[in-house]
């Protein structure tokens, strides 16, 4: 009499399906593959809306971003939402011993909060914004970066990452027409948000004057600047000022900085993405300060 192996086969298929699903979810959390769209047509879910956040509420996501925030003693943490795989990668240890609540979630639950395009890697951190820093604290910084209404949080995050790499003392932006502290900005900065003061001010011209009083040589980058950047450096404290893509520096900013300079490029393309221009300018400034 032959044995009916239908039940064994069904259980085996279920087991392998679960393994495949776990492997796929792990790759999704690591950002190796995108999260599937909510509908079958491959378009963003029409009913998804970003959560309404209070002014003192920030949602951070991504392994590097969250790890840096957890390591920052100035970061006030409200709650951590994390998948089992991401918790292991963050090496959290005993979650019950942490000084904030930890919630175990699925990738899909985070998708519903952060949206289908967020590469959250299985982790989301609810926090308070970082403390505000005053310009006076920058008195002894040899290099700072100032942005004149650069609006794209991806660009600002990339600039922030370069600023940390070149050991800039702060990144200063305007309150209007600039991104606030957010998950997109922090994810683009890949942890740099926790490592450099992000100072938002109301009046850029007044701030530049304050930097002059603190002894900074302020240099505005302009593609039509009268001299190359390396010819404008002076003193032992440099503040580089960059404008938005397309519009560049505003007229008032151009009138307030001590010098306008260009990045000389011998190739056919004469302009760069603002984050690339910032990195090159900081490299040149560091070369001057080192000499």
Rosetta silent file (secondary structure, phi, psi, omega in degrees, C-alpha in Angstrom):
SEQUENCE: XXXXXXXXXXXXXXXXXXXXXXXXXXXXXXXXXXXXXXXXXXXXXXXXXXXXXXXXXXXXXXXXXXXXXXXXXXXXXXXXXXXXXXXXXXXXXXXXXXXXXXXXXXXXXXXXXXXXXXXXXXXXXXXXXXXXXXXXXXXXXXXXXXXXXXXXXXXXXXXXXXXXXXXXXXXXXXXXXXXXXXXXXXXXXXXXXXXXXXXXXXXXXXXXXXXXXXXXXXXXXXXXXXXXXXXXXXXXXXXXXXXXXXXXXXXXXXXXXXXXXXXXXXXXXXXXXXXXXXXXXXXXXXXXXXX
SCORE:     score description
SCORE:     0.000 S_00000001
   1 L     0.000  125.065 -176.706    0.000    0.000    0.000 S_00000001
   2 L   -80.319  150.282 -178.975    1.528    3.317   -1.116 S_00000001
   3 L   -87.634  140.782  175.475    1.878    6.284    1.213 S_00000001
   4 L   -86.193  111.767 -177.043    0.114    9.530    0.449 S_00000001
   5 L   -99.708   15.365 -177.606    2.831   12.172    0.499 S_00000001
   6 H   -60.472  -42.399 -179.289    0.552   15.079   -0.448 S_00000001
   7 H   -65.251  -41.082  178.962    0.633   16.518    3.069 S_00000001
   8 H   -63.132  -41.631 -179.624    4.426   16.294    3.290 S_00000001
   9 H   -64.854  -41.047  179.489    4.830   18.049   -0.053 S_00000001
  10 H   -63.004  -43.464  179.233    2.470   20.847    0.947 S_00000001
  11 H   -64.854  -39.684  179.732    4.340   21.443    4.216 S_00000001
  12 H   -65.412  -42.948  178.543    7.679   21.403    2.386 S_00000001
  13 H   -62.173  -40.529  178.678    6.436   23.923   -0.195 S_00000001
  14 H   -64.080  -40.611  179.407    5.175   26.186    2.582 S_00000001
  15 H   -61.269  -47.781 -179.163    8.506   25.957    4.357 S_00000001
  16 H   -68.476  -33.744  176.473   10.482   26.957    1.254 S_00000001
  17 H   -63.933  -40.151  177.582    7.998   29.740    0.464 S_00000001
  18 H   -65.127  -39.448  177.879    8.554   31.156    3.947 S_00000001
  19 H   -64.398  -42.648  178.907   12.330   30.982    3.469 S_00000001
  20 H   -63.170  -41.548 -179.505   12.076   32.786    0.135 S_00000001
  21 H   -64.894  -42.062  179.362    9.834   35.447    1.668 S_00000001
  22 H   -64.754  -40.491  178.210   12.215   35.976    4.604 S_00000001
  23 H   -63.794  -43.027 -179.754   15.182   36.250    2.207 S_00000001
  24 H   -65.114  -42.933  178.695   13.295   38.749    0.040 S_00000001
  25 H   -63.525  -37.526  178.005   12.243   40.844    3.076 S_00000001
  26 H   -63.250  -43.564  177.909   15.844   40.865    4.292 S_00000001
  27 H   -64.481  -36.799  179.207   17.088   42.185    0.940 S_00000001
  28 H   -65.410  -42.112  179.822   14.329   44.805    0.962 S_00000001
  29 H   -64.621  -33.446  179.649   15.327   45.997    4.434 S_00000001
  30 L   -80.221   -1.767  179.326   18.951   46.324    3.312 S_00000001
  31 L    79.227   14.137 -177.262   17.844   48.490    0.401 S_00000001
  32 L   -80.500  -26.451  176.526   18.999   45.947   -2.194 S_00000001
  33 L  -136.112  150.499 -178.421   15.577   45.690   -3.835 S_00000001
  34 L   -75.080  157.193  172.886   12.660   48.164   -3.810 S_00000001
  35 L   -73.807  133.919  179.566    9.503   47.661   -1.813 S_00000001
  36 L   -60.035  148.387  176.758    6.644   46.568   -4.117 S_00000001
  37 L   -66.033  162.504 -175.924    4.058   49.165   -4.934 S_00000001
  38 L   -74.810  -25.113  178.975    0.735   48.995   -3.149 S_00000001
  39 L  -114.899  175.193 -172.669   -1.277   48.238   -6.288 S_00000001
  40 L   -83.272   -8.382 -176.458   -0.745   45.848   -9.194 S_00000001
  41 L   -91.180    0.955  177.279   -0.077   48.536  -11.797 S_00000001
  42 L    76.333   18.016  178.342    3.329   49.491  -10.352 S_00000001
  43 L  -107.484  157.698  178.248    2.249   53.050   -9.487 S_00000001
  44 L   -59.443  145.380  178.687    2.443   54.746   -6.086 S_00000001
  45 L   -61.156  124.325 -175.751   -0.537   54.100   -3.877 S_00000001
  46 L   -68.385  -23.986 -176.407   -2.964   56.946   -4.496 S_00000001
  47 L   -94.710    2.533  179.038   -4.248   56.880   -0.936 S_00000001
  48 L   -81.128  132.197  175.836   -0.852   57.142    0.794 S_00000001
  49 L  -132.905  142.222  178.185   -0.204   60.443    2.524 S_00000001
  50 L   -62.860  145.507 -179.805    2.749   61.358    4.733 S_00000001
  51 L   -65.376  145.981  176.553    1.877   61.395    8.428 S_00000001
  52 L   -76.098  117.632 -177.083    1.140   64.761    9.992 S_00000001
  53 L  -105.311  143.120  174.033    4.100   65.502   12.239 S_00000001
  54 L   -72.086  158.849 -179.911    4.264   67.961   15.113 S_00000001
  55 L   -57.911  -27.032 -179.052    6.962   70.678   14.924 S_00000001
  56 L  -102.573   25.786 -178.321    8.981   68.811   17.575 S_00000001
  57 L  -124.652  129.565  179.066    8.637   65.397   15.913 S_00000001
  58 E  -131.334  135.866  174.982   11.103   63.873   13.423 S_00000001
  59 E  -108.503  116.872  177.536   10.996   60.425   11.795 S_00000001
  60 E  -106.582  149.928  179.006   14.410   59.049   10.833 S_00000001
  61 E  -150.706  163.424 -175.908   14.972   55.831    8.899 S_00000001
  62 L    98.588  141.121 -173.527   17.736   53.711    7.396 S_00000001
  63 H   -61.162  -48.881 -178.746   20.377   51.700    9.250 S_00000001
  64 H   -63.651  -43.339 -178.543   23.252   54.219    9.050 S_00000001
  65 H   -62.046  -48.424 -176.715   20.981   57.133    9.916 S_00000001
  66 H   -69.796  -40.089  178.713   19.365   55.439   12.906 S_00000001
  67 H   -60.029  -42.995  178.556   22.639   53.992   14.214 S_00000001
  68 H   -64.091  -39.266  179.124   24.201   57.477   14.165 S_00000001
  69 H   -66.594  -40.900  178.029   21.171   58.941   15.941 S_00000001
  70 H   -63.497  -31.003 -178.760   21.274   56.235   18.624 S_00000001
  71 H   -84.917   -7.048 -176.631   24.963   57.009   19.205 S_00000001
  72 L   -90.469  112.313 -178.026   24.360   60.770   19.488 S_00000001
  73 L   -64.938  -17.909  179.548   23.983   61.789   23.158 S_00000001
  74 L   -86.429   -7.347 -178.152   22.210   65.006   22.100 S_00000001
  75 L   -84.935  120.529  177.320   19.448   63.134   20.284 S_00000001
  76 L   -90.778  112.621 -173.070   16.237   62.810   22.332 S_00000001
  77 E   -97.653  135.797  178.845   14.611   59.534   21.278 S_00000001
  78 E   -99.865  -48.695 -174.983   10.898   58.846   21.624 S_00000001
  79 E  -160.416  144.506  175.173   10.430   55.405   20.053 S_00000001
  80 E  -115.231  126.202  174.813   12.223   52.859   17.869 S_00000001
  81 E  -113.157  124.604 -169.252   10.274   50.726   15.385 S_00000001
  82 E  -151.018  144.207  173.975   12.361   47.899   13.943 S_00000001
  83 L   -80.361  166.474 -179.934   12.064   44.530   12.226 S_00000001
  84 H   -62.508  -42.466  179.457   13.766   41.485   13.696 S_00000001
  85 H   -63.494  -44.969 -179.002   16.410   41.443   10.949 S_00000001
  86 H   -66.988  -35.414  177.815   17.198   45.151   11.334 S_00000001
  87 H   -61.633  -39.223  178.076   17.386   44.826   15.131 S_00000001
  88 H   -66.500  -39.440 -179.414   20.042   42.149   14.695 S_00000001
  89 H   -70.915  -29.721  176.910   22.009   44.330   12.280 S_00000001
  90 H   -79.586  -12.827  179.953   21.837   47.286   14.666 S_00000001
  91 L    55.238   55.678 -174.748   23.115   45.019   17.462 S_00000001
  92 L   -76.657  -20.738 -175.798   20.641   46.468   19.949 S_00000001
  93 L    73.397 -143.492 -179.456   21.094   43.770   22.579 S_00000001
  94 L   -78.276  107.689 -177.459   18.286   43.477   25.130 S_00000001
  95 H   -62.525  -27.897 -179.908   15.641   45.936   23.913 S_00000001
  96 H   -66.937  -21.696 -178.588   14.000   45.908   27.345 S_00000001
  97 H   -88.129   -6.733 -179.172   17.157   47.489   28.787 S_00000001
  98 L   -75.497  150.671 -176.500   17.087   50.456   26.387 S_00000001
  99 L   -82.069   18.809  177.940   15.917   53.840   27.757 S_00000001
 100 L  -148.918  155.987 -178.958   13.164   54.145   25.146 S_00000001
 101 E   -68.908  142.689  177.945   10.372   51.881   23.890 S_00000001
 102 E  -121.691  127.478 -178.901   11.173   49.441   21.069 S_00000001
 103 E  -115.102  127.757  177.002    8.413   48.096   18.812 S_00000001
 104 E   -85.802  126.546 -175.307    8.904   45.073   16.547 S_00000001
 105 L  -132.382  174.216  172.848    7.273   45.674   13.142 S_00000001
 106 L  -101.649  159.918  175.621    7.198   44.288    9.606 S_00000001
 107 H   -56.244  -36.208 -178.356    8.645   46.095    6.559 S_00000001
 108 H   -65.656  -34.556  177.633    5.099   46.594    5.292 S_00000001
 109 H   -65.446  -38.675  176.725    4.093   48.455    8.461 S_00000001
 110 H   -69.448  -36.151  175.742    6.962   50.886    7.944 S_00000001
 111 H   -56.743  -41.311 -176.589    5.988   51.261    4.275 S_00000001
 112 H   -66.149  -27.656  179.515    2.527   52.400    5.358 S_00000001
 113 H   -88.213  -46.285 -171.060    4.035   55.169    7.503 S_00000001
 114 H   -92.321  -14.763 -179.262    7.022   56.262    5.425 S_00000001
 115 L    99.328  156.447 -174.168    5.656   55.624    1.950 S_00000001
 116 L   -70.109  -15.212 -177.541    6.506   53.060   -0.723 S_00000001
 117 L   -95.994   -8.036 -177.365    9.616   54.918   -1.943 S_00000001
 118 L   -76.774  123.770  175.359   11.433   55.189    1.411 S_00000001
 119 L   -86.490   82.345 -172.145   14.416   52.824    1.676 S_00000001
 120 L   -86.184  -17.302  178.189   13.961   52.344    5.410 S_00000001
 121 L    57.740   25.507  173.107   15.893   49.044    5.692 S_00000001
 122 L    86.054   15.910 -178.052   13.502   47.874    8.390 S_00000001
 123 E  -145.500  139.408  176.227   14.026   50.628   10.941 S_00000001
 124 E  -140.982  136.037 -178.030   12.350   53.920   11.907 S_00000001
 125 E  -122.216  123.313  173.913   13.223   56.206   14.811 S_00000001
 126 E   -93.973  125.117 -174.955   10.872   58.823   16.224 S_00000001
 127 E  -139.748  174.004  166.523   12.857   61.642   17.833 S_00000001
 128 L   -90.868  155.200  175.575   12.888   65.297   18.787 S_00000001
 129 L   -61.779  156.346  177.624   14.859   67.718   16.574 S_00000001
 130 L   -67.726  153.235 -179.436   18.468   68.335   17.540 S_00000001
 131 L   -60.507  147.082  178.264   19.178   71.341   19.795 S_00000001
 132 L   -73.422  137.636  177.857   19.611   74.707   18.090 S_00000001
 133 L  -106.400  147.400  178.647   23.197   75.985   17.864 S_00000001
 134 L   -98.392  152.078 -178.935   24.243   79.631   17.991 S_00000001
 135 H   -61.242  -31.682 -178.646   26.696   81.280   15.600 S_00000001
 136 H   -57.007  -29.336 -179.217   28.886   82.323   18.513 S_00000001
 137 H   -68.874  -11.940 -177.398   29.757   78.650   18.997 S_00000001
 138 H   -93.831    5.907 -174.247   31.500   78.717   15.590 S_00000001
 139 L   -52.657  -38.500 -175.086   34.098   81.292   16.627 S_00000001
 140 L   -99.274    9.928  178.775   36.941   78.762   16.598 S_00000001
 141 L   -83.704  128.373  179.683   35.871   76.804   13.485 S_00000001
 142 L   -77.882  -21.207 -175.639   38.272   77.280   10.549 S_00000001
 143 E  -143.914  126.852  173.238   35.735   76.214    7.881 S_00000001
 144 E  -134.334  164.018 -177.955   31.953   76.480    7.620 S_00000001
 145 E  -123.732  136.123 -179.211   29.465   76.137    4.789 S_00000001
 146 E  -125.009  130.675 -179.925   26.516   78.461    4.085 S_00000001
 147 E  -112.889  129.519 -179.607   23.650   77.611    1.705 S_00000001
 148 E  -100.028   88.439  176.157   21.497   80.298    0.101 S_00000001
 149 L    59.628   47.524  168.847   18.070   78.672   -0.382 S_00000001
 150 L   -83.294  112.917 -166.802   19.191   75.233   -1.561 S_00000001
 151 L   -93.293  -25.613 -173.438   15.808   73.504   -1.392 S_00000001
 152 L   -76.553  117.055 -179.011   16.400   69.845   -2.324 S_00000001
 153 H   -63.083  -27.021  176.746   16.883   67.724    0.843 S_00000001
 154 H   -66.363  -42.305  177.946   18.866   65.146   -1.161 S_00000001
 155 H   -66.451  -44.572 -179.457   21.368   67.822   -2.190 S_00000001
 156 H   -63.382  -39.628  177.458   21.563   69.287    1.310 S_00000001
 157 H   -63.177  -41.518  178.170   22.088   65.792    2.744 S_00000001
 158 H   -65.756  -39.969  177.380   24.895   65.101    0.267 S_00000001
 159 H   -63.187  -41.852  179.722   26.488   68.465    1.087 S_00000001
 160 H   -60.701  -41.388  179.628   26.229   67.678    4.793 S_00000001
 161 H   -63.227  -42.520  177.776   28.029   64.379    4.272 S_00000001
 162 H   -66.657  -37.459 -179.840   30.867   66.137    2.410 S_00000001
 163 H   -61.555  -39.257  176.679   31.012   68.835    5.097 S_00000001
 164 H   -67.796  -40.421 -179.883   31.628   66.179    7.739 S_00000001
 165 H   -60.909  -35.531 -179.921   34.246   64.523    5.529 S_00000001
 166 L   -96.863   13.321  173.763   36.140   67.845    5.251 S_00000001
 167 L    58.386   40.742  173.451   35.650   68.599    8.963 S_00000001
 168 L   -70.728  150.223 -175.343   33.554   71.743    8.457 S_00000001
 169 L   -81.171  -22.265 -179.099   32.318   73.261   11.695 S_00000001
 170 E  -168.874  160.279  170.559   28.685   73.803   10.655 S_00000001
 171 E  -119.617  119.057 -176.377   26.201   73.897    7.806 S_00000001
 172 E  -109.300  131.601  176.779   24.110   77.083    7.822 S_00000001
 173 E  -135.672  168.024  175.253   20.882   77.460    5.834 S_00000001
 174 E   -82.579  152.625  177.435   17.900   79.792    5.740 S_00000001
 175 L   -68.596  -36.841  178.960   14.663   78.862    7.504 S_00000001
 176 L   -93.003  144.534  176.871   12.661   79.613    4.358 S_00000001
 177 L    60.116   35.094  174.515   13.243   77.741    1.104 S_00000001
 178 L  -145.176  148.888 -178.134   15.494   75.170    2.788 S_00000001
 179 L   -71.782  139.892  173.221   14.729   71.655    4.048 S_00000001
 180 L   -82.592  172.536  177.076   14.051   71.145    7.728 S_00000001
 181 L   -61.034  124.020 -174.935   15.428   68.212    9.690 S_00000001
 182 L  -154.926  171.822  177.888   13.691   65.169    8.203 S_00000001
 183 H   -64.405  -40.664 -179.756   14.021   61.516    7.300 S_00000001
 184 H   -64.681  -46.232  178.369   14.843   62.281    3.656 S_00000001
 185 H   -60.883  -47.451 -177.449   17.545   64.785    4.623 S_00000001
 186 H   -65.638  -39.310  179.627   19.027   62.468    7.259 S_00000001
 187 H   -65.736  -40.133  178.098   18.975   59.424    4.940 S_00000001
 188 H   -66.477  -31.334  179.347   20.749   61.414    2.203 S_00000001
 189 H   -79.946  -14.001  176.143   23.328   62.547    4.767 S_00000001
 190 L    51.379   49.709  177.063   23.913   58.904    5.810 S_00000001
 191 L    97.563  -14.789 -175.560   24.525   59.713    9.477 S_00000001
 192 H   -68.848  -23.375  179.119   26.188   63.109    8.967 S_00000001
 193 H   -57.607  -30.554 -178.617   23.197   64.976   10.449 S_00000001
 194 H   -83.557   -6.431 -170.329   24.305   63.747   13.876 S_00000001
 195 L  -113.438   -4.323 -177.970   27.911   64.878   13.356 S_00000001
 196 L  -144.617  137.523  176.436   27.648   68.533   12.292 S_00000001
 197 E   -61.813  131.197  176.332   25.526   71.469   13.531 S_00000001
 198 E  -110.153   99.559 -170.630   22.704   72.221   11.080 S_00000001
 199 E  -104.187  121.536  178.047   21.896   75.868   11.803 S_00000001
 200 E  -107.594  126.987 -174.519   18.835   77.502   10.219 S_00000001
 201 E  -120.323  162.066 -175.370   18.700   81.283   10.335 S_00000001
 202 L   -90.433  -32.155 -176.658   16.055   83.859    9.366 S_00000001
 203 L  -131.340  112.061 -173.512   18.190   86.493    7.601 S_00000001
 204 H   -70.868  -39.786 -179.185   21.209   85.377    5.570 S_00000001
 205 H   -62.249  -43.537  178.008   22.704   88.823    4.977 S_00000001
 206 H   -63.381  -38.180  179.386   22.673   89.572    8.714 S_00000001
 207 H   -65.279  -40.833  177.665   24.228   86.161    9.392 S_00000001
 208 H   -62.235  -40.021  176.274   27.040   86.811    6.907 S_00000001
 209 H   -62.746  -38.553  177.082   27.734   90.105    8.682 S_00000001
 210 H   -63.620  -38.793  177.889   27.873   88.201   11.986 S_00000001
 211 H   -64.630  -36.761  175.333   30.382   85.805   10.433 S_00000001
 212 H   -60.681  -42.293 -179.831   32.501   88.806    9.412 S_00000001
 213 H   -64.872  -27.312  178.212   32.431   89.978   13.023 S_00000001
 214 L   -85.499    0.567  175.318   33.646   86.517   14.054 S_00000001
 215 L    94.376   16.227 -179.123   36.621   86.859   11.686 S_00000001
 216 L   -87.467  139.973  167.316   35.448   84.755    8.720 S_00000001
 217 E   -87.064  112.262 -177.505   36.411   85.434    5.130 S_00000001
 218 E   -95.540  128.584 -177.196   33.112   84.859    3.292 S_00000001
 219 E  -126.561  119.742  177.227   33.370   83.686   -0.316 S_00000001
 220 E   -92.716  130.141  178.614   30.333   83.286   -2.560 S_00000001
 221 E   -86.190  127.378 -177.087   30.602   80.742   -5.359 S_00000001
 222 L  -144.957  130.709 -178.125   29.346   82.093   -8.674 S_00000001
 223 L   -62.263  -21.783  178.107   29.934   80.660  -12.144 S_00000001
 224 L  -104.722   19.793 -179.399   30.539   84.238  -13.356 S_00000001
 225 L   -57.234  148.209 -174.318   32.777   85.147  -10.421 S_00000001
 226 L   -71.279  -18.199  179.691   35.580   87.618  -11.254 S_00000001
 227 E  -146.481  158.035  178.898   38.405   85.325  -10.096 S_00000001
 228 E   -66.113  153.175 -174.615   39.068   81.641   -9.486 S_00000001
 229 H   -56.047  -44.802 -174.294   38.269   80.319   -6.020 S_00000001
 230 H   -64.412  -16.110  178.279   41.864   79.529   -5.067 S_00000001
 231 H   -89.667   -1.397 -176.408   42.787   83.205   -5.587 S_00000001
 232 L  -105.827  -10.097 -176.290   40.256   84.503   -3.055 S_00000001
 233 L   -67.194  139.086  176.900   41.291   82.636    0.093 S_00000001
 234 L  -156.711  146.623  177.281   42.615   84.780    2.922 S_00000001
 235 L    78.524 -173.079 -176.079   43.024   84.408    6.666 S_00000001
 236 L  -112.904   13.115  175.466   42.545   81.336    8.824 S_00000001
 237 L  -139.833  120.749 -174.665   38.732   81.154    8.848 S_00000001
 238 E  -119.666  134.471  171.599   36.730   80.539    5.674 S_00000001
 239 E  -120.515  113.276  179.039   32.957   80.568    5.111 S_00000001
 240 E   -90.950  131.213 -176.431   31.913   79.225    1.698 S_00000001
 241 E  -117.939  122.166 -178.614   28.522   80.435    0.450 S_00000001
 242 E  -122.058  143.015 -179.701   26.672   78.485   -2.257 S_00000001
 243 E  -100.088  176.959 -178.314   23.380   79.279   -3.960 S_00000001
 244 E   -71.344  157.569  177.667   20.582   77.157   -5.307 S_00000001
 245 L   -68.525  137.734 -178.698   20.870   75.357   -8.613 S_00000001
 246 L    93.189  -68.201 -176.826   19.607   77.470  -11.463 S_00000001
 247 L   -79.573  -31.641 -177.047   19.206   80.764   -9.566 S_00000001
 248 E    71.668 -154.293 -179.980   22.548   80.729   -7.785 S_00000001
 249 L   -72.857  142.235  174.426   23.240   83.316   -5.103 S_00000001
 250 L   -72.225  157.903 -175.458   20.642   85.994   -4.496 S_00000001
 251 H   -59.517  -41.892  179.575   21.629   89.587   -5.237 S_00000001
 252 H   -62.645  -38.398  177.781   21.664   90.596   -1.564 S_00000001
 253 H   -65.772  -42.528  179.619   23.954   87.670   -0.767 S_00000001
 254 H   -60.119  -34.904 -178.404   26.278   88.601   -3.622 S_00000001
 255 H   -78.714  -20.576 -172.807   26.526   92.122   -2.223 S_00000001
 256 H   -93.368  -34.277 -179.467   27.173   90.960    1.354 S_00000001
 257 L   -66.131  157.275 -179.021   29.970   88.374    0.954 S_00000001
 258 L   -75.519  -26.292 -179.000   33.554   89.651    0.916 S_00000001
 259 E  -150.437  149.968  171.531   34.412   87.959   -2.394 S_00000001
 260 E  -112.482  136.059 -176.271   32.784   86.240   -5.356 S_00000001
 261 E  -141.930  158.094  178.980   34.685   83.381   -6.970 S_00000001
 262 E  -118.321  157.820  169.767   34.244   80.761   -9.653 S_00000001
 263 L   -94.761  112.857 -179.920   35.337   77.161  -10.011 S_00000001
 264 L   -75.651  125.848  179.750   37.426   77.030  -13.170 S_00000001
 265 L  -127.938  120.692 -174.834   36.596   73.944  -15.244 S_00000001
 266 L   -76.446  -14.734 -175.587   38.484   73.255  -18.479 S_00000001
 267 L   -79.558 -178.548 -176.153   35.906   70.852  -19.878 S_00000001
 268 L   -69.743  -29.119  178.274   32.858   71.499  -22.057 S_00000001
 269 L   -91.548  128.266 -173.001   30.481   71.579  -19.051 S_00000001
 270 L  -108.927    4.018  178.698   30.980   74.706  -16.957 S_00000001
 271 L  -134.855  154.249 -177.977   28.582   74.082  -14.075 S_00000001
 272 L  -126.670  158.701  167.894   28.237   71.386  -11.434 S_00000001
 273 L   -55.647  143.102 -173.857   25.580   70.043   -9.125 S_00000001
 274 H   -60.339  -32.008  179.662   25.681   72.158   -5.957 S_00000001
 275 H   -70.826  -35.760  176.163   26.743   69.192   -3.807 S_00000001
 276 H   -69.009  -41.706  178.665   29.705   68.474   -6.126 S_00000001
 277 H   -62.232  -39.625  179.546   30.667   72.158   -6.189 S_00000001
 278 H   -62.614  -43.450 -179.153   30.545   72.262   -2.380 S_00000001
 279 H   -63.148  -43.910  179.985   32.879   69.267   -2.078 S_00000001
 280 H   -65.166  -42.251 -179.175   35.434   70.757   -4.504 S_00000001
 281 H   -64.640  -39.868  178.566   35.290   74.152   -2.781 S_00000001
 282 H   -67.498  -37.214  176.516   35.822   72.598    0.659 S_00000001
 283 H   -60.767  -45.024 -179.882   38.780   70.601   -0.638 S_00000001
 284 H   -65.161  -40.536  179.900   40.358   73.797   -1.982 S_00000001
 285 H   -64.487  -41.131  178.763   39.630   75.657    1.281 S_00000001
 286 H   -63.718  -37.581  179.262   41.225   72.868    3.343 S_00000001
 287 H   -62.779  -41.092  177.950   44.312   73.023    1.121 S_00000001
 288 H   -66.052  -46.222 -176.368   44.608   76.770    1.859 S_00000001
 289 H   -66.063  -33.307  179.254   44.028   76.335    5.613 S_00000001
 290 H   -69.759  -33.348 -178.937   46.570   73.534    5.810 S_00000001
 291 L   -78.437    0.000    0.000   49.205   75.665    4.124 S_00000001
